[in-house]
Tab-separated table of C-alpha atoms in Angstrom:
chain	number	residue	atom	x	y	z
A	1	MET	CA	21.370	16.523	-22.751
A	2	ALA	CA	23.236	19.042	-20.651
A	3	ASP	CA	26.811	19.518	-21.903
A	4	PHE	CA	29.022	21.651	-19.724
A	5	GLY	CA	31.647	22.353	-22.359
A	6	GLY	CA	34.694	20.898	-24.053
A	7	GLY	CA	38.390	20.944	-23.089
A	8	ILE	CA	39.568	21.931	-19.596
A	9	GLY	CA	42.387	24.434	-19.015
A	10	ILE	CA	43.601	25.892	-15.728
A	11	GLY	CA	44.143	29.654	-15.462
A	12	GLY	CA	44.850	32.067	-12.652
A	13	GLY	CA	41.692	31.611	-10.639
A	14	SER	CA	39.397	29.887	-13.131
A	15	ILE	CA	38.967	26.722	-15.147
A	16	ASN	CA	38.093	27.501	-18.734
A	17	ILE	CA	36.181	24.574	-20.218
A	18	ASP	CA	34.740	26.033	-23.394
A	19	GLY	CA	37.892	25.421	-25.439
A	20	SER	CA	38.277	29.099	-26.308
A	21	GLY	CA	41.431	29.723	-24.289
A	22	ILE	CA	42.631	30.110	-20.741
A	23	GLY	CA	41.259	32.928	-18.660
A	24	GLY	CA	43.155	34.889	-16.041
A	25	GLY	CA	42.132	36.053	-12.612
A	26	GLY	CA	38.714	34.503	-12.971
A	27	GLY	CA	37.882	36.639	-16.005
A	28	GLY	CA	38.801	34.790	-19.162
A	29	SER	CA	38.313	35.929	-22.691
A	30	GLY	CA	35.301	34.792	-24.628
A	31	GLY	CA	32.722	32.200	-23.657
A	32	VAL	CA	31.811	31.119	-20.138
A	33	HIS	CA	34.108	29.352	-17.746
A	34	LEU	CA	33.847	27.374	-14.546
A	35	THR	CA	35.391	29.234	-11.605
A	36	TYR	CA	37.061	27.777	-8.575
A	37	THR	CA	33.916	28.555	-6.605
A	38	ALA	CA	31.987	25.327	-6.143
A	39	GLN	CA	30.004	23.536	-3.473
A	40	LEU	CA	29.338	19.896	-2.688
A	41	PHE	CA	26.421	18.776	-0.533
A	42	ALA	CA	25.106	15.474	0.755
A	43	GLU	CA	21.718	14.662	2.282
A	44	ALA	CA	20.091	11.425	3.390
A	45	LEU	CA	18.543	10.720	-0.003
A	46	ARG	CA	20.536	12.842	-2.437
A	47	ARG	CA	23.904	14.457	-3.018
A	48	GLY	CA	25.093	17.019	-5.502
A	49	GLU	CA	27.372	19.794	-6.605
A	50	VAL	CA	26.771	23.474	-7.266
A	51	GLN	CA	28.906	24.697	-10.153
A	52	THR	CA	29.575	28.396	-10.516
A	53	TRP	CA	30.135	29.793	-14.001
A	54	GLU	CA	31.165	33.283	-15.078
A	55	GLY	CA	30.892	35.044	-18.399
A	56	GLU	CA	29.583	37.986	-20.303
A	57	GLU	CA	25.861	38.530	-20.508
A	58	ALA	CA	25.397	37.131	-24.012
A	59	ASP	CA	27.407	33.982	-23.271
A	60	ILE	CA	25.715	33.268	-19.955
A	61	LEU	CA	22.287	33.867	-21.481
A	62	GLU	CA	23.025	31.473	-24.328
A	63	LYS	CA	24.122	28.761	-21.920
A	64	PHE	CA	21.219	29.467	-19.545
A	65	LEU	CA	18.654	29.056	-22.323
A	66	ALA	CA	20.326	25.864	-23.552
A	67	LEU	CA	20.100	24.148	-20.163
A	68	LYS	CA	16.931	22.433	-19.010
A	69	VAL	CA	16.113	21.330	-15.510
A	70	GLY	CA	15.898	17.545	-15.556
A	71	ASP	CA	18.510	17.091	-18.285
A	72	ARG	CA	21.134	14.479	-17.633
A	73	ALA	CA	24.498	15.996	-16.735
A	74	GLU	CA	26.964	14.542	-19.220
A	75	GLN	CA	30.010	15.994	-17.504
A	76	VAL	CA	29.730	15.881	-13.743
A	77	ARG	CA	32.741	17.801	-12.449
A	78	PHE	CA	33.198	16.551	-8.881
A	79	LEU	CA	30.967	13.518	-8.360
A	80	GLY	CA	30.847	10.118	-10.006
A	81	GLU	CA	28.588	9.443	-12.940
A	82	GLY	CA	26.448	7.069	-10.869
A	83	ASP	CA	27.045	3.655	-9.347
A	84	ALA	CA	25.345	0.947	-7.308
A	85	ASP	CA	24.413	3.442	-4.573
A	86	TRP	CA	23.672	6.597	-6.564
A	87	GLY	CA	21.634	7.230	-9.691
A	88	THR	CA	22.447	9.188	-12.811
A	89	ALA	CA	23.252	12.855	-12.235
A	90	PHE	CA	20.822	15.418	-13.604
A	91	VAL	CA	20.395	19.190	-13.595
A	92	ALA	CA	18.124	20.110	-10.683
A	93	ASP	CA	18.405	23.900	-10.584
A	94	VAL	CA	19.894	26.768	-12.632
A	95	ARG	CA	20.278	30.359	-11.407
A	96	ALA	CA	22.070	33.307	-13.024
A	97	PRO	CA	22.414	36.466	-10.888
A	98	ARG	CA	23.815	39.542	-12.627
A	99	ARG	CA	26.954	41.246	-11.329
A	100	ASN	CA	28.405	44.672	-11.993
A	101	GLY	CA	28.663	45.573	-15.621
A	102	LYS	CA	27.763	42.869	-18.044
A	103	VAL	CA	29.417	40.057	-16.123
A	104	TRP	CA	27.055	37.350	-14.942
A	105	THR	CA	27.449	34.450	-12.558
A	106	MET	CA	25.472	31.297	-13.212
A	107	GLN	CA	25.026	28.480	-10.703
A	108	ILE	CA	24.141	25.007	-11.919
A	109	THR	CA	23.045	22.443	-9.342
A	110	VAL	CA	23.643	18.831	-10.339
A	111	VAL	CA	21.980	16.146	-8.213
A	112	GLN	CA	22.261	12.394	-7.803
A	113	LEU	CA	19.485	10.503	-6.036
A	114	ARG	CA	20.416	7.822	-3.526
A	115	LYS	CA	19.115	4.371	-4.345
A	116	ALA	CA	17.206	3.988	-1.098
A	117	VAL	CA	13.620	3.337	-0.041
A	118	MET	CA	11.907	4.756	3.053
A	119	TRP	CA	9.427	2.690	5.074
A	120	THR	CA	6.659	4.272	7.127
A	121	LEU	CA	3.854	2.650	9.098
A	122	GLU	CA	0.284	3.697	9.812
A	123	TYR	CA	-2.905	1.852	10.684
A	124	ALA	CA	-6.231	1.708	8.877
A	125	GLU	CA	-9.496	1.637	10.819
A	126	LEU	CA	-11.820	-1.201	9.835
A	127	GLN	CA	-15.431	-1.724	10.897
A	128	LYS	CA	-16.399	-5.364	11.453
A	129	ASP	CA	-19.825	-6.876	12.040
A	130	ILE	CA	-20.348	-7.701	15.715
A	131	ARG	CA	-21.057	-11.320	14.783
A	132	THR	CA	-17.407	-11.751	13.788
A	133	TRP	CA	-16.321	-11.086	17.394
A	134	ARG	CA	-13.855	-13.745	18.598
A	135	GLN	CA	-14.491	-15.994	15.594
A	136	ASN	CA	-10.720	-16.277	15.112
A	137	ALA	CA	-9.998	-17.031	18.764
A	138	VAL	CA	-7.919	-20.133	19.429
A	139	GLY	CA	-7.315	-22.278	22.473
A	140	GLY	CA	-4.332	-21.963	24.781
A	141	ASP	CA	-2.566	-18.848	26.059
A	142	GLY	CA	-5.499	-17.800	28.250
A	143	SER	CA	-8.495	-18.488	25.987
A	144	ASP	CA	-10.574	-21.601	25.388
A	145	GLU	CA	-12.711	-22.999	22.599
A	146	ALA	CA	-15.874	-22.541	24.672
A	147	SER	CA	-15.425	-18.773	24.474
A	148	ILE	CA	-15.873	-18.746	20.691
A	149	PRO	CA	-19.453	-17.610	20.035
A	150	ASP	CA	-21.689	-20.223	18.431
A	151	LEU	CA	-23.352	-18.341	15.570
A	152	THR	CA	-25.892	-21.131	15.065
A	153	GLN	CA	-27.131	-20.664	18.615
A	154	ILE	CA	-27.161	-16.898	18.106
A	155	ALA	CA	-29.412	-17.349	15.072
A	156	GLN	CA	-31.741	-19.649	17.043
A	157	TRP	CA	-31.871	-17.121	19.890
A	158	GLU	CA	-32.694	-14.296	17.456
A	159	ARG	CA	-35.371	-16.548	15.941
A	160	ALA	CA	-37.159	-16.349	19.291
A	161	LYS	CA	-37.400	-12.595	18.816
A	162	ASP	CA	-38.711	-12.988	15.271
A	163	ILE	CA	-41.592	-15.178	16.449
A	164	GLN	CA	-42.084	-13.022	19.563
A	165	ASP	CA	-41.071	-15.803	21.904
A	166	TRP	CA	-40.077	-13.268	24.547
A	167	ASP	CA	-39.579	-15.768	27.354
A	168	HIS	CA	-36.744	-17.495	25.570
A	169	TYR	CA	-35.398	-14.275	24.053
A	170	ASP	CA	-35.261	-12.380	27.350
A	171	ALA	CA	-33.672	-15.401	29.071
A	172	PHE	CA	-30.997	-15.634	26.345
A	173	GLU	CA	-32.170	-19.069	25.277
A	174	THR	CA	-32.692	-20.574	21.841
A	175	VAL	CA	-36.209	-21.376	20.624
A	176	ASP	CA	-35.502	-24.923	21.810
A	177	GLY	CA	-34.756	-23.705	25.332
A	178	VAL	CA	-30.956	-24.120	25.222
A	179	ALA	CA	-29.306	-21.470	27.414
A	180	LEU	CA	-26.538	-19.453	25.824
A	181	ALA	CA	-23.217	-19.508	27.694
A	182	ASP	CA	-19.643	-18.236	27.632
A	183	GLY	CA	-18.712	-16.277	24.526
A	184	THR	CA	-22.071	-16.972	22.881
A	185	LEU	CA	-23.891	-15.356	25.804
A	186	LYS	CA	-21.542	-12.347	25.780
A	187	LEU	CA	-22.137	-11.833	22.068
A	188	ALA	CA	-25.913	-12.083	22.507
A	189	GLN	CA	-25.787	-9.510	25.299
A	190	MET	CA	-23.944	-7.055	23.056
A	191	ILE	CA	-26.430	-7.631	20.235
A	192	ARG	CA	-29.281	-7.074	22.705
A	193	LYS	CA	-27.699	-3.697	23.598
A	194	GLY	CA	-27.845	-2.682	19.932
A	195	ILE	CA	-24.135	-3.038	19.180
A	196	GLU	CA	-23.826	-3.800	15.466
A	197	SER	CA	-20.107	-3.411	14.796
A	198	TYR	CA	-16.715	-2.796	16.346
A	199	THR	CA	-13.454	-1.224	15.199
A	200	ILE	CA	-10.101	-2.868	14.615
A	201	HIS	CA	-6.925	-1.470	13.078
A	202	THR	CA	-4.665	-3.171	10.579
A	203	PRO	CA	-1.099	-2.155	9.623
A	204	LEU	CA	-0.478	-0.217	6.416
A	205	PRO	CA	3.275	-0.360	5.718
A	206	THR	CA	4.228	2.154	3.033
A	207	MET	CA	7.330	2.151	0.838
A	208	THR	CA	8.474	5.421	-0.753
A	209	TYR	CA	11.393	6.062	-3.047
A	210	ARG	CA	12.457	8.704	-5.553
A	211	TYR	CA	14.207	8.001	-8.820
A	212	TYR	CA	15.261	9.752	-12.000
A	213	ASP	CA	15.913	6.801	-14.261
A	214	GLU	CA	12.888	4.886	-15.488
A	215	SER	CA	11.475	2.442	-12.939
A	216	ALA	CA	9.294	-0.348	-14.272
A	217	GLY	CA	6.472	-1.989	-12.417
A	218	ILE	CA	4.158	0.808	-11.248
A	219	GLY	CA	0.726	-0.747	-10.734
A	220	GLY	CA	2.035	-4.274	-11.224
A	221	LEU	CA	1.083	-5.385	-7.694
A	222	LEU	CA	-2.277	-3.652	-7.328
A	223	ASP	CA	-5.108	-5.927	-6.172
A	224	LYS	CA	-2.609	-8.734	-5.639
A	225	TYR	CA	-0.997	-10.030	-2.487
A	226	THR	CA	2.432	-11.206	-1.440
A	227	ALA	CA	3.233	-13.810	1.201
A	228	SER	CA	5.552	-11.369	2.986
A	229	LEU	CA	6.404	-7.709	2.682
A	230	PRO	CA	8.610	-7.131	-0.365
A	231	HIS	CA	11.842	-5.167	-0.404
A	232	GLY	CA	12.698	-2.238	-2.638
A	233	PRO	CA	14.263	-2.586	-6.084
A	234	ALA	CA	17.142	-5.073	-6.113
A	235	GLY	CA	20.267	-3.605	-4.544
A	236	TRP	CA	18.553	-0.563	-3.026
A	237	THR	CA	19.155	0.413	0.611
A	238	GLU	CA	16.146	0.264	2.958
A	239	LEU	CA	15.705	3.021	5.547
A	240	GLY	CA	13.268	2.686	8.434
A	241	GLY	CA	12.470	-0.899	7.542
A	242	GLY	CA	14.238	-2.456	10.516
A	243	GLN	CA	12.344	-0.337	13.034
A	244	MET	CA	9.048	-1.003	11.264
A	245	TRP	CA	9.676	-4.757	11.194
A	246	GLU	CA	10.362	-4.720	14.941
A	247	GLN	CA	7.149	-2.837	15.618
A	248	LEU	CA	5.121	-5.295	13.573
A	249	GLN	CA	6.674	-8.275	15.297
A	250	GLU	CA	5.929	-6.870	18.759
A	251	LEU	CA	2.169	-7.028	18.165
A	252	THR	CA	0.554	-10.106	19.713
A	253	TYR	CA	-2.729	-11.953	19.730
A	254	ASN	CA	-5.604	-9.760	20.951
A	255	HIS	CA	-7.912	-11.751	23.244
A	256	ASN	CA	-10.394	-8.906	23.632
A	257	THR	CA	-11.366	-8.817	19.972
A	258	GLY	CA	-10.461	-12.366	19.000
A	259	ILE	CA	-8.459	-10.953	16.106
A	260	PRO	CA	-4.885	-12.228	15.754
A	261	ASP	CA	-2.439	-9.344	15.642
A	262	ILE	CA	0.855	-9.531	13.802
A	263	GLY	CA	3.044	-11.701	16.025
A	264	THR	CA	4.984	-12.518	12.873
A	265	ILE	CA	5.216	-10.611	9.606
A	266	SER	CA	4.484	-13.674	7.505
A	267	PHE	CA	0.826	-12.699	6.999
A	268	ARG	CA	-0.502	-11.889	3.569
A	269	TRP	CA	-0.015	-8.344	2.342
A	270	LEU	CA	-2.469	-6.877	-0.153
A	271	CYS	CA	-1.167	-4.025	-2.337
A	272	VAL	CA	-3.822	-1.316	-2.026
A	273	SER	CA	-2.059	1.725	-3.518
A	274	ASP	CA	0.775	2.371	-5.970
A	275	LYS	CA	1.380	5.793	-7.462
A	276	GLY	CA	4.195	7.673	-9.138
A	277	VAL	CA	4.261	11.472	-8.800
A	278	PRO	CA	6.580	13.291	-11.231
A	279	ALA	CA	8.410	16.441	-10.180
A	280	GLY	CA	9.471	19.395	-12.271
A	281	ASP	CA	13.117	18.339	-12.126
A	282	GLY	CA	12.387	15.111	-13.989
A	283	SER	CA	12.423	12.825	-10.961
A	284	THR	CA	9.504	10.671	-9.834
A	285	THR	CA	8.448	9.743	-6.309
A	286	ARG	CA	6.814	6.330	-6.051
A	287	THR	CA	4.657	5.355	-3.073
A	288	ILE	CA	3.453	1.768	-2.555
A	289	GLN	CA	1.132	0.814	0.297
A	290	PHE	CA	0.300	-2.643	1.601
A	291	MET	CA	-2.477	-3.811	3.941
A	292	ARG	CA	-2.065	-6.767	6.251
A	293	VAL	CA	-4.904	-9.248	5.845
A	294	ASP	CA	-5.531	-12.532	7.653
A	295	ASN	CA	-6.639	-14.323	4.526
A	296	VAL	CA	-7.228	-13.676	0.842
A	297	GLU	CA	-9.831	-15.207	-1.430
A	298	ASP	CA	-7.650	-16.599	-4.197
A	299	ARG	CA	-10.520	-16.484	-6.672
A	300	LEU	CA	-10.588	-12.699	-6.277
A	301	TYR	CA	-6.949	-11.784	-5.634
A	302	ALA	CA	-3.925	-13.486	-7.146
A	303	GLN	CA	-0.585	-13.964	-5.461
A	304	ALA	CA	2.081	-11.761	-7.015
A	305	ASP	CA	5.802	-12.045	-7.475
A	306	PRO	CA	7.341	-8.764	-6.151
A	307	ARG	CA	9.290	-8.511	-9.400
A	308	GLU	CA	5.979	-7.758	-11.151
A	309	GLY	CA	6.104	-4.424	-9.344
A	310	GLY	CA	9.812	-3.831	-9.941
A	311	LEU	CA	10.607	-4.893	-6.353
A	312	SER	CA	12.566	-7.719	-4.810
């Protein structure tokens, strides 16, 4: 635990907090003391204070060696101890430049992490067998049921090739002489050209947040799906989520591939990655990635409650 001293007394230019007496003119007698020089800073995901301490070489060295980056700051001087929006303060950086003589100045940076998650969005490339083309097409809005390829007829047409019935095969007819039409004919023509697969892209929304206090649930959602995208830990602010949600909702049904795009964000979301990366200052950055899928085989992947992953 980082302890920044005992009682506080105000002197002429310094605040002596080691209980050894009140210094004058920023000097003080014995021990190290906190000077008037200080700095507050605030960023999107963290805020903090830089405390400046002065003292003789032996005192500063003793305090420097006693502090550890990542220790909780028991006595934050200018910020709150942590609340619903900000986490527990901890020591993030310690520096001690030497001044003239044996007087040293030590700067201690205390940081609080904002309880906020960042959303980003990318797309994964998926290769699908050409025989899946337009299998998810539906009637209305410009398409019709007749355009959905009949895979049974495709198999009967390919059977003509297997038995070297070239008349039917070249005419795009089944072995029984039924002519292929509409989407079935288009699919057969692509197969005849040697096209075996095609590419689609699926959204990969990614949630990232950094914390110092322990966060339960890492790995709890892996290989499971949720009915909708979860939110961050309960009470945490979400940044970038609104814009991402709008982008997902703007996607519509794709008639060229027969694959339904987002349209709504109520598709199933499979958790494909969840990792926590610790930093030297004691904090951890957690990154959780989800993949949008049209359907999930329940015998292979279970539905998860977001709370299993520490989310809401």
